[in-house]
mmCIF file of C-alpha atoms in Angstrom:
data_model
loop_
_atom_site.group_PDB
_atom_site.id
_atom_site.type_symbol
_atom_site.label_atom_id
_atom_site.label_comp_id
_atom_site.label_asym_id
_atom_site.label_seq_id
_atom_site.Cartn_x
_atom_site.Cartn_y
_atom_site.Cartn_z
ATOM 1 C CA ALA A 13 12.184 16.545 -7.742
ATOM 2 C CA ARG A 14 12.310 20.125 -9.019
ATOM 3 C CA ALA A 15 8.506 20.321 -9.093
ATOM 4 C CA ALA A 16 8.377 19.081 -5.491
ATOM 5 C CA GLY A 17 10.864 21.745 -4.402
ATOM 6 C CA ARG A 18 8.868 24.376 -6.226
ATOM 7 C CA LEU A 19 5.693 23.293 -4.406
ATOM 8 C CA LEU A 20 7.461 23.551 -1.047
ATOM 9 C CA HIS A 21 8.637 27.079 -1.920
ATOM 10 C CA GLU A 22 5.244 28.243 -3.250
ATOM 11 C CA ASN A 23 3.445 26.941 -0.156
ATOM 12 C CA GLY A 24 5.944 28.443 2.273
ATOM 13 C CA ILE A 25 7.117 25.095 3.675
ATOM 14 C CA GLU A 26 10.424 25.645 5.508
ATOM 15 C CA ILE A 27 12.796 22.753 6.267
ATOM 16 C CA ASP A 28 15.324 22.510 9.127
ATOM 17 C CA HIS A 29 16.700 18.991 8.649
ATOM 18 C CA ALA A 30 16.559 16.584 5.700
ATOM 19 C CA PHE A 31 16.980 12.801 5.688
ATOM 20 C CA THR A 32 17.540 10.472 2.755
ATOM 21 C CA SER A 33 18.969 7.103 1.755
ATOM 22 C CA VAL A 34 22.406 6.318 0.317
ATOM 23 C CA LEU A 35 20.933 5.380 -3.071
ATOM 24 C CA LYS A 36 21.868 7.703 -5.921
ATOM 25 C CA ARG A 37 18.370 8.625 -7.068
ATOM 26 C CA ALA A 38 17.299 9.654 -3.552
ATOM 27 C CA SER A 39 20.450 11.733 -2.997
ATOM 28 C CA PHE A 40 20.001 13.548 -6.318
ATOM 29 C CA THR A 41 16.307 14.134 -5.583
ATOM 30 C CA THR A 42 17.114 15.626 -2.170
ATOM 31 C CA ASN A 43 19.618 18.088 -3.631
ATOM 32 C CA MET A 44 17.336 19.168 -6.485
ATOM 33 C CA CYS A 45 14.327 19.523 -4.183
ATOM 34 C CA LEU A 46 16.178 21.679 -1.637
ATOM 35 C CA ASN A 47 17.710 23.819 -4.401
ATOM 36 C CA MET A 48 14.311 24.549 -5.961
ATOM 37 C CA ALA A 49 12.877 25.249 -2.494
ATOM 38 C CA LYS A 50 15.724 27.806 -2.058
ATOM 39 C CA GLN A 51 16.909 25.899 1.007
ATOM 40 C CA HIS A 52 20.107 24.296 -0.336
ATOM 41 C CA TRP A 53 21.902 24.971 2.960
ATOM 42 C CA VAL A 54 19.680 22.650 5.037
ATOM 43 C CA PRO A 55 21.748 19.827 6.630
ATOM 44 C CA VAL A 56 21.166 16.378 5.116
ATOM 45 C CA THR A 57 21.594 13.069 6.964
ATOM 46 C CA LYS A 58 22.023 9.965 4.797
ATOM 47 C CA THR A 59 21.572 6.375 5.949
ATOM 48 C CA TRP A 60 21.205 2.923 4.391
ATOM 49 C CA ARG A 61 18.243 2.353 6.701
ATOM 50 C CA LEU A 62 16.117 4.624 4.495
ATOM 51 C CA ASN A 63 16.941 2.613 1.363
ATOM 52 C CA GLU A 64 14.164 1.139 -0.741
ATOM 53 C CA ARG A 65 12.934 -2.303 0.181
ATOM 54 C CA HIS A 66 15.277 -4.947 -1.290
ATOM 55 C CA TYR A 67 13.543 -7.255 -3.763
ATOM 56 C CA GLY A 68 16.198 -9.973 -3.568
ATOM 57 C CA ALA A 69 16.523 -12.125 -6.690
ATOM 58 C CA LEU A 70 13.848 -9.951 -8.369
ATOM 59 C CA GLN A 71 16.099 -6.882 -8.152
ATOM 60 C CA GLY A 72 16.798 -5.378 -11.573
ATOM 61 C CA TYR A 73 14.103 -7.348 -13.418
ATOM 62 C CA ASN A 74 11.018 -5.919 -15.076
ATOM 63 C CA LYS A 75 8.182 -6.288 -12.578
ATOM 64 C CA ASP A 76 5.772 -7.463 -15.310
ATOM 65 C CA THR A 77 8.037 -10.155 -16.817
ATOM 66 C CA ALA A 78 10.159 -11.262 -13.833
ATOM 67 C CA TYR A 79 7.984 -14.322 -13.246
ATOM 68 C CA GLN A 80 8.797 -15.592 -16.756
ATOM 69 C CA THR A 81 12.522 -14.865 -16.538
ATOM 70 C CA LEU A 82 12.935 -16.458 -13.097
ATOM 71 C CA ASN A 83 10.287 -19.168 -13.613
ATOM 72 C CA ILE A 84 8.247 -18.039 -10.606
ATOM 73 C CA ASP A 85 4.469 -18.194 -10.301
ATOM 74 C CA GLN A 86 2.987 -14.888 -11.493
ATOM 75 C CA GLU A 87 0.547 -14.594 -8.588
ATOM 76 C CA LEU A 88 3.380 -15.233 -6.139
ATOM 77 C CA VAL A 89 5.422 -12.410 -7.700
ATOM 78 C CA MET A 90 2.459 -10.047 -7.293
ATOM 79 C CA GLU A 91 2.020 -11.203 -3.705
ATOM 80 C CA MET A 92 5.721 -10.519 -3.013
ATOM 81 C CA ARG A 93 5.269 -7.005 -4.345
ATOM 82 C CA ARG A 94 1.937 -6.130 -2.726
ATOM 83 C CA SER A 95 1.672 -8.095 0.516
ATOM 84 C CA TYR A 96 3.151 -7.029 3.841
ATOM 85 C CA ALA A 97 4.953 -10.174 4.981
ATOM 86 C CA THR A 98 5.780 -12.238 1.852
ATOM 87 C CA ARG A 99 9.524 -12.202 1.160
ATOM 88 C CA PRO A 100 11.011 -12.624 -2.351
ATOM 89 C CA PRO A 101 13.769 -15.180 -3.120
ATOM 90 C CA PRO A 102 17.129 -14.061 -1.638
ATOM 91 C CA MET A 103 19.855 -12.493 -3.777
ATOM 92 C CA ASP A 104 22.979 -14.616 -4.345
ATOM 93 C CA ASP A 105 26.564 -13.342 -4.278
ATOM 94 C CA ASP A 106 26.869 -13.684 -8.066
ATOM 95 C CA HIS A 107 23.825 -11.471 -8.730
ATOM 96 C CA PRO A 108 24.854 -8.388 -10.780
ATOM 97 C CA TYR A 109 23.232 -6.104 -8.176
ATOM 98 C CA TRP A 110 24.724 -7.775 -5.080
ATOM 99 C CA HIS A 111 25.754 -4.973 -2.717
ATOM 100 C CA GLY A 112 27.914 -6.984 -0.327
ATOM 101 C CA ASN A 113 31.128 -5.485 -1.737
ATOM 102 C CA ASP A 114 29.801 -1.927 -1.987
ATOM 103 C CA ARG A 115 31.687 0.551 0.232
ATOM 104 C CA ARG A 116 28.408 2.193 1.245
ATOM 105 C CA TYR A 117 27.536 -0.932 3.224
ATOM 106 C CA SER A 118 30.966 -1.754 4.642
ATOM 107 C CA LYS A 119 29.830 -0.988 8.222
ATOM 108 C CA LEU A 120 26.897 -3.386 8.157
ATOM 109 C CA SER A 121 27.238 -6.411 10.395
ATOM 110 C CA LYS A 122 27.255 -9.873 8.885
ATOM 111 C CA GLU A 123 23.705 -10.419 10.130
ATOM 112 C CA GLN A 124 22.463 -7.106 8.696
ATOM 113 C CA LEU A 125 24.044 -7.880 5.334
ATOM 114 C CA GLU A 126 22.507 -11.348 5.299
ATOM 115 C CA ARG A 127 19.051 -9.985 6.119
ATOM 116 C CA SER A 128 19.347 -7.446 3.303
ATOM 117 C CA ARG A 129 19.503 -10.190 0.650
ATOM 118 C CA ALA A 130 15.690 -10.017 0.373
ATOM 119 C CA GLU A 131 13.022 -8.098 2.271
ATOM 120 C CA SER A 132 9.297 -8.174 2.708
ATOM 121 C CA LEU A 133 7.681 -4.858 3.638
ATOM 122 C CA LYS A 134 7.689 -6.137 7.219
ATOM 123 C CA ASP A 135 11.469 -6.766 7.033
ATOM 124 C CA ALA A 136 11.990 -3.276 5.619
ATOM 125 C CA ALA A 137 10.009 -1.802 8.523
ATOM 126 C CA GLU A 138 12.282 -3.568 11.024
ATOM 127 C CA ARG A 139 15.242 -1.871 9.310
ATOM 128 C CA ILE A 140 13.675 1.584 8.933
ATOM 129 C CA MET A 141 11.902 2.156 12.237
ATOM 130 C CA PRO A 142 14.956 2.065 14.568
ATOM 131 C CA PHE A 143 16.423 5.013 12.636
ATOM 132 C CA PHE A 144 13.108 6.868 12.631
ATOM 133 C CA ASN A 145 12.641 6.462 16.380
ATOM 134 C CA SER A 146 16.259 7.139 17.393
ATOM 135 C CA VAL A 147 17.193 9.945 14.967
ATOM 136 C CA ILE A 148 14.218 11.538 13.180
ATOM 137 C CA VAL A 149 11.852 11.658 16.180
ATOM 138 C CA PRO A 150 14.447 13.393 18.435
ATOM 139 C CA SER A 151 15.021 15.949 15.685
ATOM 140 C CA LEU A 152 11.273 16.575 15.505
ATOM 141 C CA ARG A 153 11.068 16.933 19.293
ATOM 142 C CA GLU A 154 13.737 19.623 19.089
ATOM 143 C CA GLY A 155 11.289 21.615 16.971
ATOM 144 C CA ASN A 156 12.854 20.885 13.595
ATOM 145 C CA ARG A 157 10.721 20.659 10.486
ATOM 146 C CA CYS A 158 12.012 17.481 8.867
ATOM 147 C CA LEU A 159 12.023 16.401 5.237
ATOM 148 C CA VAL A 160 12.359 12.699 4.399
ATOM 149 C CA VAL A 161 13.287 12.034 0.775
ATOM 150 C CA SER A 162 13.184 8.307 0.218
ATOM 151 C CA HIS A 163 11.432 5.525 -1.697
ATOM 152 C CA ALA A 164 7.846 4.281 -2.012
ATOM 153 C CA ASN A 165 8.081 1.378 0.426
ATOM 154 C CA THR A 166 10.131 3.397 2.905
ATOM 155 C CA ILE A 167 7.530 6.172 2.902
ATOM 156 C CA ARG A 168 4.758 3.569 3.133
ATOM 157 C CA THR A 169 6.456 2.122 6.231
ATOM 158 C CA LEU A 170 6.671 5.545 7.887
ATOM 159 C CA ILE A 171 3.014 6.255 7.111
ATOM 160 C CA LYS A 172 2.043 2.917 8.638
ATOM 161 C CA GLN A 173 3.940 3.787 11.817
ATOM 162 C CA ILE A 174 2.721 7.386 12.134
ATOM 163 C CA ASP A 175 -0.929 6.600 11.400
ATOM 164 C CA ASN A 176 -0.929 3.137 12.995
ATOM 165 C CA ILE A 177 -2.440 1.613 9.850
ATOM 166 C CA SER A 178 -3.083 -2.144 9.765
ATOM 167 C CA ASP A 179 -1.055 -4.623 7.706
ATOM 168 C CA GLN A 180 -4.020 -5.113 5.376
ATOM 169 C CA ASP A 181 -4.935 -1.440 4.854
ATOM 170 C CA ILE A 182 -1.367 -0.307 4.185
ATOM 171 C CA LYS A 183 -1.445 -2.221 0.888
ATOM 172 C CA GLN A 184 -4.174 0.137 -0.342
ATOM 173 C CA LEU A 185 -2.012 3.237 0.083
ATOM 174 C CA SER A 186 -0.447 4.525 -3.117
ATOM 175 C CA ILE A 187 2.699 6.646 -2.812
ATOM 176 C CA PRO A 188 2.865 9.252 -5.618
ATOM 177 C CA THR A 189 6.393 9.991 -6.843
ATOM 178 C CA GLY A 190 7.773 13.513 -6.492
ATOM 179 C CA ILE A 191 4.725 14.960 -4.706
ATOM 180 C CA PRO A 192 5.271 16.387 -1.186
ATOM 181 C CA LEU A 193 3.314 14.608 1.540
ATOM 182 C CA ILE A 194 2.848 16.692 4.691
ATOM 183 C CA TYR A 195 2.277 15.432 8.221
ATOM 184 C CA ARG A 196 1.779 17.729 11.189
ATOM 185 C CA LEU A 197 2.515 16.027 14.508
ATOM 186 C CA ASP A 198 1.508 17.075 18.010
ATOM 187 C CA LYS A 199 3.753 16.998 21.094
ATOM 188 C CA ASN A 200 3.118 13.262 21.455
ATOM 189 C CA MET A 201 4.226 12.625 17.857
ATOM 190 C CA LYS A 202 0.645 11.806 16.904
ATOM 191 C CA PRO A 203 -0.671 13.084 13.550
ATOM 192 C CA VAL A 204 -2.891 16.144 13.528
ATOM 193 C CA ASP A 205 -6.162 15.410 11.754
ATOM 194 C CA PRO A 206 -6.357 17.707 8.676
ATOM 195 C CA ASN A 207 -10.138 17.260 8.567
ATOM 196 C CA CYS A 208 -10.907 18.996 11.857
ATOM 197 C CA GLU A 209 -8.013 19.536 14.287
ATOM 198 C CA LEU A 210 -5.992 21.625 11.859
ATOM 199 C CA GLU A 211 -8.829 24.051 11.276
ATOM 200 C CA PHE A 212 -10.688 24.080 14.593
ATOM 201 C CA ARG A 213 -7.931 23.395 17.127
ATOM 202 C CA TYR A 214 -4.872 25.013 15.581
ATOM 203 C CA MET A 215 -6.748 27.657 13.538
ATOM 204 C CA VAL A 216 -4.795 26.798 10.380
ATOM 205 C CA GLN A 217 -6.538 26.902 7.013
ATOM 206 C CA PRO A 218 -6.120 23.421 5.488
ATOM 207 C CA LYS A 219 -4.655 23.137 1.992
ATOM 208 C CA GLY A 220 -3.728 20.301 -0.315
ATOM 209 C CA TYR A 221 -5.405 16.963 -0.994
ATOM 210 C CA THR A 222 -6.241 13.903 1.057
ATOM 211 C CA TRP A 223 -8.377 10.814 0.462
ATOM 212 C CA ALA A 224 -12.135 11.037 0.715
ATOM 213 C CA THR A 225 -12.060 8.002 3.022
ATOM 214 C CA SER A 226 -8.937 9.016 4.946
ATOM 215 C CA ARG A 227 -10.691 8.511 8.271
ATOM 216 C CA GLN A 228 -11.608 4.960 7.328
ATOM 217 C CA HIS A 229 -7.978 3.982 6.693
ATOM 218 C CA GLY A 230 -6.530 6.212 9.420
ATOM 219 C CA PHE A 231 -4.568 8.313 6.900
ATOM 220 C CA HIS A 232 -3.766 11.877 8.061
ATOM 221 C CA GLY A 233 -1.283 12.995 5.409
ATOM 222 C CA VAL A 234 -1.905 15.852 2.987
ATOM 223 C CA TYR A 235 -0.495 16.019 -0.550
ATOM 224 C CA LEU A 236 0.572 19.197 -2.285
ATOM 225 C CA GLY A 237 0.299 19.369 -6.064
ATOM 226 C CA ASP A 238 -2.335 19.412 -8.790
ATOM 227 C CA LEU A 239 -5.386 17.179 -8.467
ATOM 228 C CA GLU A 240 -5.227 15.918 -12.053
ATOM 229 C CA ARG A 241 -1.824 14.312 -11.562
ATOM 230 C CA LEU A 242 -2.817 12.795 -8.229
ATOM 231 C CA GLN A 243 -5.970 11.292 -9.712
ATOM 232 C CA ASP A 244 -3.973 9.879 -12.637
ATOM 233 C CA ILE A 245 -1.634 8.138 -10.189
ATOM 234 C CA GLN A 246 -4.611 6.742 -8.279
ATOM 235 C CA ASN A 247 -6.198 5.463 -11.504
ATOM 236 C CA LYS A 248 -3.018 3.569 -12.407
ATOM 237 C CA ARG A 249 -2.848 2.090 -8.918
ATOM 238 C CA ASP A 250 -6.511 1.114 -9.183
ATOM 239 C CA ALA A 251 -5.908 -0.623 -12.529
ATOM 240 C CA THR A 252 -2.904 -2.546 -11.149
ATOM 241 C CA SER A 253 -4.830 -3.707 -8.076
ATOM 242 C CA ARG A 254 -7.800 -4.851 -10.154
ATOM 243 C CA TRP A 255 -5.508 -6.665 -12.586
ATOM 244 C CA TRP A 256 -3.912 -8.590 -9.700
ATOM 245 C CA GLN A 257 -7.292 -9.546 -8.250
ATOM 246 C CA ARG A 258 -8.552 -10.667 -11.665
ATOM 247 C CA MET A 259 -5.462 -12.846 -12.016
ATOM 248 C CA ILE A 260 -6.206 -14.455 -8.621
ATOM 249 C CA LEU A 261 -9.783 -15.262 -9.672
ATOM 250 C CA ARG A 262 -8.662 -16.776 -12.965
ATOM 251 C CA LYS A 263 -6.029 -18.877 -11.245
ATOM 252 C CA ILE A 264 -8.613 -20.300 -8.834
ATOM 253 C CA SER A 265 -10.537 -21.754 -11.779
ATOM 254 C CA LYS A 266 -7.389 -23.265 -13.277
ATOM 255 C CA GLN A 267 -6.460 -24.921 -9.990
ATOM 256 C CA LEU A 268 -9.653 -26.975 -9.911
ATOM 257 C CA SER A 269 -8.378 -30.501 -10.528
ATOM 258 C CA GLU A 270 -9.813 -33.952 -9.914
ATOM 259 C CA GLU A 271 -7.582 -34.283 -6.849
ATOM 260 C CA ASP A 272 -9.118 -31.131 -5.389
ATOM 261 C CA ILE A 273 -12.599 -32.390 -6.189
ATOM 262 C CA ASP A 274 -12.031 -35.755 -4.549
ATOM 263 C CA ASP A 275 -10.612 -34.120 -1.406
ATOM 264 C CA CYS A 276 -13.316 -31.483 -1.109
ATOM 265 C CA HIS A 277 -16.302 -32.791 0.830
ATOM 266 C CA LEU A 278 -18.472 -29.940 -0.460
ATOM 267 C CA CYS A 279 -18.198 -30.966 -4.117
ATOM 268 C CA PHE A 280 -20.422 -33.539 -5.742
ATOM 269 C CA TYR A 281 -19.191 -34.015 -9.267
ATOM 270 C CA SER A 282 -20.744 -36.850 -11.196
ATOM 271 C CA ARG A 283 -18.527 -39.131 -13.252
ATOM 272 C CA HIS A 284 -20.011 -37.589 -16.331
ATOM 273 C CA MET A 285 -19.063 -34.023 -15.308
ATOM 274 C CA LYS A 286 -15.479 -35.032 -14.430
ATOM 275 C CA LYS A 287 -14.905 -35.740 -18.104
ATOM 276 C CA HIS A 288 -15.596 -32.096 -18.990
ATOM 277 C CA LYS A 289 -12.585 -30.034 -17.928
ATOM 278 C CA ASP A 290 -14.173 -26.813 -19.194
ATOM 279 C CA ILE A 291 -17.144 -27.135 -16.824
ATOM 280 C CA LEU A 292 -16.751 -25.836 -13.249
ATOM 281 C CA GLU A 293 -18.972 -26.596 -10.278
ATOM 282 C CA THR A 294 -20.267 -23.389 -8.695
ATOM 283 C CA LYS A 295 -20.019 -24.770 -5.177
ATOM 284 C CA HIS A 296 -16.429 -25.867 -5.783
ATOM 285 C CA ILE A 297 -15.351 -22.430 -7.057
ATOM 286 C CA TRP A 298 -17.028 -20.857 -4.025
ATOM 287 C CA TYR A 299 -15.196 -23.237 -1.679
ATOM 288 C CA LYS A 300 -11.784 -22.533 -3.239
ATOM 289 C CA LEU A 301 -12.468 -18.786 -3.127
ATOM 290 C CA MET A 302 -13.443 -18.938 0.554
ATOM 291 C CA MET A 303 -10.240 -20.856 1.349
ATOM 292 C CA LYS A 304 -8.283 -18.080 -0.381
ATOM 293 C CA MET A 305 -10.119 -15.325 1.465
ATOM 294 C CA LYS A 306 -9.379 -16.873 4.853
ATOM 295 C CA ASN A 307 -5.958 -15.297 4.452
ATOM 296 C CA PRO A 308 -6.198 -11.686 5.740
ATOM 297 C CA GLU A 309 -4.099 -10.584 2.747
ATOM 298 C CA PHE A 310 -7.042 -11.411 0.438
ATOM 299 C CA ALA A 311 -10.083 -11.110 2.707
ATOM 300 C CA ASN A 312 -11.073 -7.547 1.726
ATOM 301 C CA MET A 313 -10.096 -7.531 -1.951
ATOM 302 C CA LEU A 314 -13.049 -5.959 -3.763
ATOM 303 C CA LEU A 315 -13.121 -8.260 -6.809
ATOM 304 C CA LEU A 316 -12.891 -11.367 -4.644
ATOM 305 C CA VAL A 317 -15.707 -10.088 -2.422
ATOM 306 C CA ARG A 318 -17.932 -9.411 -5.453
ATOM 307 C CA MET A 319 -17.209 -12.823 -6.982
ATOM 308 C CA ARG A 320 -18.107 -14.447 -3.644
ATOM 309 C CA GLU A 321 -21.388 -12.520 -3.598
ATOM 310 C CA TYR A 322 -22.131 -13.571 -7.179
ATOM 311 C CA LEU A 323 -21.455 -17.256 -6.440
ATOM 312 C CA GLU A 324 -23.516 -17.194 -3.238
ATOM 313 C CA SER A 325 -26.380 -15.596 -5.136
ATOM 314 C CA ALA A 326 -26.161 -18.296 -7.817
ATOM 315 C CA LEU A 327 -26.129 -21.042 -5.183
ATOM 316 C CA ALA A 328 -29.092 -19.493 -3.349
ATOM 317 C CA ILE A 329 -31.183 -19.505 -6.509
ATOM 318 C CA GLY A 330 -30.163 -23.103 -7.198
ATOM 319 C CA LYS A 331 -30.353 -22.734 -10.977
ATOM 320 C CA HIS A 332 -26.626 -22.537 -11.728
ATOM 321 C CA PRO A 333 -24.865 -25.567 -10.183
ATOM 322 C CA TYR A 334 -22.268 -25.521 -12.971
ATOM 323 C CA ILE A 335 -20.465 -22.723 -14.842
ATOM 324 C CA PRO A 336 -18.618 -23.171 -18.171
ATOM 325 C CA MET A 337 -15.026 -21.941 -18.028
ATOM 326 C CA LYS A 338 -15.657 -19.298 -20.691
ATOM 327 C CA ALA A 339 -18.686 -18.004 -18.801
ATOM 328 C CA TYR A 340 -16.666 -17.831 -15.566
ATOM 329 C CA GLU A 341 -13.899 -15.843 -17.277
ATOM 330 C CA LYS A 342 -16.533 -13.488 -18.716
ATOM 331 C CA ILE A 343 -17.975 -12.949 -15.218
ATOM 332 C CA VAL A 344 -14.463 -12.192 -13.900
ATOM 333 C CA ASP A 345 -13.907 -9.650 -16.698
ATOM 334 C CA GLU A 346 -17.252 -7.965 -16.009
ATOM 335 C CA ILE A 347 -16.501 -7.658 -12.283
ATOM 336 C CA HIS A 348 -13.058 -6.284 -13.185
ATOM 337 C CA LEU A 349 -14.479 -3.587 -15.480
ATOM 338 C CA ASN A 350 -17.417 -2.698 -13.229
ATOM 339 C CA SER A 351 -15.041 -2.132 -10.288
ATOM 340 C CA ALA A 352 -12.969 0.501 -12.092
ATOM 341 C CA GLY A 353 -12.218 3.449 -9.817
ATOM 342 C CA GLU A 354 -13.528 1.682 -6.703
ATOM 343 C CA VAL A 355 -10.498 -0.299 -5.508
ATOM 344 C CA VAL A 356 -8.360 2.762 -4.762
ATOM 345 C CA ASP A 357 -9.957 5.833 -3.171
ATOM 346 C CA PRO A 358 -9.974 9.186 -5.000
ATOM 347 C CA PHE A 359 -8.392 12.379 -3.670
ATOM 348 C CA VAL A 360 -10.395 15.303 -2.343
ATOM 349 C CA SER A 361 -9.334 18.935 -1.880
ATOM 350 C CA LEU A 362 -9.340 20.158 1.731
ATOM 351 C CA GLU A 363 -9.924 23.729 0.551
ATOM 352 C CA ASP A 364 -13.029 22.931 -1.523
ATOM 353 C CA ARG A 365 -14.865 20.835 1.040
ATOM 354 C CA GLN A 366 -18.452 21.919 1.636
ATOM 355 C CA ASP A 367 -19.034 20.132 4.949
ATOM 356 C CA ARG A 368 -17.316 22.606 7.302
ATOM 357 C CA GLU A 369 -20.318 22.952 9.621
ATOM 358 C CA GLU A 370 -20.665 19.187 9.970
ATOM 359 C CA ARG A 371 -16.943 18.782 10.698
ATOM 360 C CA GLN A 372 -17.077 21.613 13.252
ATOM 361 C CA LYS A 373 -20.013 19.891 14.964
ATOM 362 C CA ARG A 374 -18.037 16.619 15.176
ATOM 363 C CA TRP A 375 -15.067 18.525 16.598
ATOM 364 C CA ILE A 376 -17.196 20.108 19.368
ATOM 365 C CA GLU A 377 -18.705 16.701 20.171
ATOM 366 C CA SER A 378 -15.233 15.168 20.438
ATOM 367 C CA LEU A 379 -14.230 17.910 22.911
ATOM 368 C CA SER A 380 -17.307 17.127 25.023
ATOM 369 C CA ILE A 381 -16.445 13.425 25.060
ATOM 370 C CA ASP A 382 -12.841 14.198 26.083
ATOM 371 C CA LEU A 383 -14.082 16.434 28.893
ATOM 372 C CA GLU A 384 -16.450 13.740 30.192
ATOM 373 C CA ASP A 385 -13.661 11.161 30.135
ATOM 374 C CA ARG A 386 -11.415 13.422 32.200
ATOM 375 C CA GLN A 387 -14.184 14.019 34.761
ATOM 376 C CA ASP A 388 -14.768 10.253 35.071
ATOM 377 C CA ARG A 389 -11.096 9.763 35.890
#
């Protein structure tokens, strides 16, 4: 929090209005950040609507061991954490972290309190966005420079709204802790593109870091801070994402049972092969993987895509109709290791970019297209 405030001060970022949640860690962070930015006098608005997403019955448990403690499928726990619409089990009244009797939430309606027992990221967005649109946006329209100090999923929700990012792509966005993220908005509350508009339209020298593929995901934010720390955060996010995808691939192999084989019209196990539980049919693995990837949540996962390509290549050759379980697990591990650093995009400095002429050319072309569109109207 102090480092974030220091970065705001060093980069000359002035704040007119701050917003935060009613959770203790966010309130403390707001105060420390404003103090270090030498702007302790800035008015602060607090609301429960900016609280972190509520993880229901998972609240308070270690994210890596919760599935064991609560006897929940490990993949399902990861899906609850990473997906956009999957909701965790609801929190009961006897849960040690139940907030129903907390004075901070005494003004919530019965329906609001009931909905807060467990939230998917989609549920959290339905709680957060009314406050953003009715309070923060009007403050921005008044010309205020606003600071939102909140939590990872709250910030992720705001990014999704501002940049209009899809449900699938938003899962790929990592939210570094304690590092200022800057958005510049135009009069229509649309984000200013730091790659071209900032420099060529508004004549402002860009600074900070964004993703190398920011245009692909629609991300227009810019991070302040040192590149080494940002890259370290991205590497950890990359490792977590790959670990989850590896777990999905391993679980697919374990789910192959005789019932599945009998029901699957694409599989042609002989009676002899059914006796060998450690032998998998390539076509059957491919079928189960394709069924999994029909869900948009999993369709673009890199490790799943590469396993599909491997299986399709093996089927095309026709020399590998069966795969031993140990060999399959080795293939999964190789795909996992070979994909390191590719699941989550790296950061790039806006100041050190060498493609200014190319970006300026694209900016001029975009102006020409806009002019032609106006003439056609």
